[in-house]
PDB file of C-alpha atoms in Angstrom:
ATOM      1  CA  THR A   1      -6.448  10.668  27.358  1.00  0.00           C
ATOM      2  CA  VAL A   2      -9.960  11.464  26.221  1.00  0.00           C
ATOM      3  CA  GLU A   3      -8.618  13.062  23.016  1.00  0.00           C
ATOM      4  CA  GLU A   4      -6.612   9.936  22.196  1.00  0.00           C
ATOM      5  CA  MET A   5      -9.618   7.690  22.836  1.00  0.00           C
ATOM      6  CA  GLU A   6     -11.798   9.860  20.519  1.00  0.00           C
ATOM      7  CA  LEU A   7      -9.148   9.733  17.885  1.00  0.00           C
ATOM      8  CA  LEU A   8      -8.930   5.918  18.136  1.00  0.00           C
ATOM      9  CA  GLN A   9     -12.688   5.642  17.927  1.00  0.00           C
ATOM     10  CA  LYS A  10     -12.691   7.779  14.788  1.00  0.00           C
ATOM     11  CA  LEU A  11     -10.030   5.481  13.319  1.00  0.00           C
ATOM     12  CA  TYR A  12     -12.070   2.351  14.158  1.00  0.00           C
ATOM     13  CA  ASP A  13     -15.181   3.930  12.625  1.00  0.00           C
ATOM     14  CA  LEU A  14     -13.402   4.822   9.432  1.00  0.00           C
ATOM     15  CA  LEU A  15     -11.707   1.409   9.111  1.00  0.00           C
ATOM     16  CA  THR A  16     -15.043  -0.392   9.535  1.00  0.00           C
ATOM     17  CA  ALA A  17     -17.201   1.882   7.365  1.00  0.00           C
ATOM     18  CA  LYS A  18     -19.424   0.437   4.665  1.00  0.00           C
ATOM     19  CA  ASP A  19     -18.190   2.824   2.030  1.00  0.00           C
ATOM     20  CA  PHE A  20     -14.855   1.856   0.491  1.00  0.00           C
ATOM     21  CA  GLN A  21     -13.675   5.478   0.261  1.00  0.00           C
ATOM     22  CA  THR A  22     -14.249   5.987   3.939  1.00  0.00           C
ATOM     23  CA  ARG A  23     -12.267   2.806   4.705  1.00  0.00           C
ATOM     24  CA  MET A  24      -9.466   4.248   2.540  1.00  0.00           C
ATOM     25  CA  GLU A  25      -9.583   7.420   4.713  1.00  0.00           C
ATOM     26  CA  GLY A  26      -9.145   5.166   7.722  1.00  0.00           C
ATOM     27  CA  VAL A  27      -5.965   3.688   6.174  1.00  0.00           C
ATOM     28  CA  VAL A  28      -4.653   7.208   5.523  1.00  0.00           C
ATOM     29  CA  LEU A  29      -5.442   8.236   9.080  1.00  0.00           C
ATOM     30  CA  LEU A  30      -3.704   5.199  10.501  1.00  0.00           C
ATOM     31  CA  LEU A  31      -0.579   5.926   8.414  1.00  0.00           C
ATOM     32  CA  ASP A  32      -0.654   9.530   9.571  1.00  0.00           C
ATOM     33  CA  LEU A  33      -1.024   8.493  13.216  1.00  0.00           C
ATOM     34  CA  CYS A  34       1.971   6.149  12.804  1.00  0.00           C
ATOM     35  CA  LYS A  35       4.010   9.168  11.717  1.00  0.00           C
ATOM     36  CA  ARG A  36       2.709  11.601  14.340  1.00  0.00           C
ATOM     37  CA  SER A  37       2.005   9.326  17.303  1.00  0.00           C
ATOM     38  CA  PRO A  38       3.807   5.985  16.952  1.00  0.00           C
ATOM     39  CA  ARG A  39       3.556   5.465  20.721  1.00  0.00           C
ATOM     40  CA  LEU A  40      -0.260   5.768  20.634  1.00  0.00           C
ATOM     41  CA  ILE A  41      -0.378   3.187  17.859  1.00  0.00           C
ATOM     42  CA  SER A  42       2.106   0.853  19.602  1.00  0.00           C
ATOM     43  CA  ASN A  43       0.194   1.042  22.879  1.00  0.00           C
ATOM     44  CA  ASN A  44      -3.051   0.097  21.136  1.00  0.00           C
ATOM     45  CA  ILE A  45      -1.559  -2.092  18.373  1.00  0.00           C
ATOM     46  CA  VAL A  46      -3.732  -5.192  18.977  1.00  0.00           C
ATOM     47  CA  GLN A  47      -7.043  -3.345  18.955  1.00  0.00           C
ATOM     48  CA  ILE A  48      -6.062  -1.193  15.934  1.00  0.00           C
ATOM     49  CA  PHE A  49      -4.802  -4.108  13.918  1.00  0.00           C
ATOM     50  CA  ASP A  50      -8.015  -6.065  14.639  1.00  0.00           C
ATOM     51  CA  TYR A  51      -9.546  -3.552  12.211  1.00  0.00           C
ATOM     52  CA  PHE A  52      -6.578  -2.877   9.972  1.00  0.00           C
ATOM     53  CA  VAL A  53      -5.987  -6.548   9.078  1.00  0.00           C
ATOM     54  CA  LEU A  54      -9.475  -6.546   7.674  1.00  0.00           C
ATOM     55  CA  ARG A  55      -8.471  -3.835   5.281  1.00  0.00           C
ATOM     56  CA  ILE A  56      -5.488  -5.904   4.076  1.00  0.00           C
ATOM     57  CA  CYS A  57      -8.051  -8.547   3.141  1.00  0.00           C
ATOM     58  CA  ASP A  58     -10.699  -6.084   1.948  1.00  0.00           C
ATOM     59  CA  TYR A  59     -12.977  -7.151  -0.873  1.00  0.00           C
ATOM     60  CA  ASN A  60     -12.344  -3.809  -2.593  1.00  0.00           C
ATOM     61  CA  LYS A  61      -9.080  -3.885  -4.497  1.00  0.00           C
ATOM     62  CA  LYS A  62      -8.340  -0.203  -4.017  1.00  0.00           C
ATOM     63  CA  VAL A  63      -8.646  -0.464  -0.247  1.00  0.00           C
ATOM     64  CA  LYS A  64      -6.591  -3.612  -0.153  1.00  0.00           C
ATOM     65  CA  GLN A  65      -3.773  -2.101  -2.258  1.00  0.00           C
ATOM     66  CA  GLN A  66      -3.735   1.093  -0.179  1.00  0.00           C
ATOM     67  CA  ALA A  67      -3.604  -0.931   3.039  1.00  0.00           C
ATOM     68  CA  LEU A  68      -0.728  -3.073   1.795  1.00  0.00           C
ATOM     69  CA  GLU A  69       1.237  -0.001   0.656  1.00  0.00           C
ATOM     70  CA  ALA A  70       0.567   1.715   3.975  1.00  0.00           C
ATOM     71  CA  LEU A  71       1.694  -1.389   5.844  1.00  0.00           C
ATOM     72  CA  ALA A  72       5.055  -1.306   4.034  1.00  0.00           C
ATOM     73  CA  LEU A  73       5.571   2.246   5.368  1.00  0.00           C
ATOM     74  CA  MET A  74       4.264   1.403   8.847  1.00  0.00           C
ATOM     75  CA  ILE A  75       6.756  -1.440   9.312  1.00  0.00           C
ATOM     76  CA  THR A  76       9.666   0.971   9.313  1.00  0.00           C
ATOM     77  CA  MET A  77       7.848   3.413  11.624  1.00  0.00           C
ATOM     78  CA  LEU A  78       6.609   0.930  14.208  1.00  0.00           C
ATOM     79  CA  LYS A  79       9.366  -1.711  14.069  1.00  0.00           C
ATOM     80  CA  GLY A  80       9.207  -3.828  17.254  1.00  0.00           C
ATOM     81  CA  GLY A  81       5.809  -2.388  18.114  1.00  0.00           C
ATOM     82  CA  LEU A  82       4.339  -4.790  15.558  1.00  0.00           C
ATOM     83  CA  ASN A  83       5.489  -7.893  17.394  1.00  0.00           C
ATOM     84  CA  PRO A  84       2.087  -8.613  19.051  1.00  0.00           C
ATOM     85  CA  VAL A  85       0.339  -8.651  15.623  1.00  0.00           C
ATOM     86  CA  LEU A  86       3.078  -9.997  13.455  1.00  0.00           C
ATOM     87  CA  ILE A  87       1.640 -13.469  12.883  1.00  0.00           C
ATOM     88  CA  ARG A  88      -1.741 -12.063  11.882  1.00  0.00           C
ATOM     89  CA  LEU A  89      -0.035  -9.617   9.545  1.00  0.00           C
ATOM     90  CA  VAL A  90       2.026 -12.319   7.859  1.00  0.00           C
ATOM     91  CA  GLU A  91      -1.149 -14.429   7.346  1.00  0.00           C
ATOM     92  CA  ALA A  92      -3.035 -11.477   5.840  1.00  0.00           C
ATOM     93  CA  VAL A  93      -0.170 -10.440   3.542  1.00  0.00           C
ATOM     94  CA  THR A  94       0.434 -14.036   2.462  1.00  0.00           C
ATOM     95  CA  ASN A  95      -3.202 -14.317   1.327  1.00  0.00           C
ATOM     96  CA  ASN A  96      -2.453 -11.544  -1.179  1.00  0.00           C
ATOM     97  CA  LEU A  97       0.663 -13.087  -2.761  1.00  0.00           C
ATOM     98  CA  ASN A  98      -1.313 -14.923  -5.457  1.00  0.00           C
ATOM     99  CA  SER A  99      -3.305 -11.875  -6.481  1.00  0.00           C
ATOM    100  CA  LYS A 100      -3.742 -11.351 -10.176  1.00  0.00           C
ATOM    101  CA  HIS A 101      -4.184  -7.619  -9.581  1.00  0.00           C
ATOM    102  CA  VAL A 102      -0.831  -6.014 -10.419  1.00  0.00           C
ATOM    103  CA  GLY A 103      -1.044  -3.278  -7.797  1.00  0.00           C
ATOM    104  CA  ILE A 104      -1.957  -5.659  -4.981  1.00  0.00           C
ATOM    105  CA  TYR A 105       0.744  -8.129  -5.966  1.00  0.00           C
ATOM    106  CA  ALA A 106       3.372  -5.326  -6.174  1.00  0.00           C
ATOM    107  CA  ALA A 107       2.335  -3.859  -2.822  1.00  0.00           C
TER     108      ALA A 107
END
């Protein structure tokens, strides 16, 4: 629907914003949409995760940590819906395993 497309565009805009706080808002919105509309997310998983994976690898540690923590919650909500993006997610998460930042490593 038009409403869903507008919501997805808002999500994309937030996830790609220049300001780190706005990118963090995008992560929060994505997590909220996973809770409220898992079907919408699953149906658009590849496009959404094109942007979200960038946040897992974000240069800002706060954004990166929040994205990793959100991903842990999303996995249980989306389950099999993540299959099309699983390889990219594993690569992005693996890149954070050697982080010296305690919060990122823990996430």
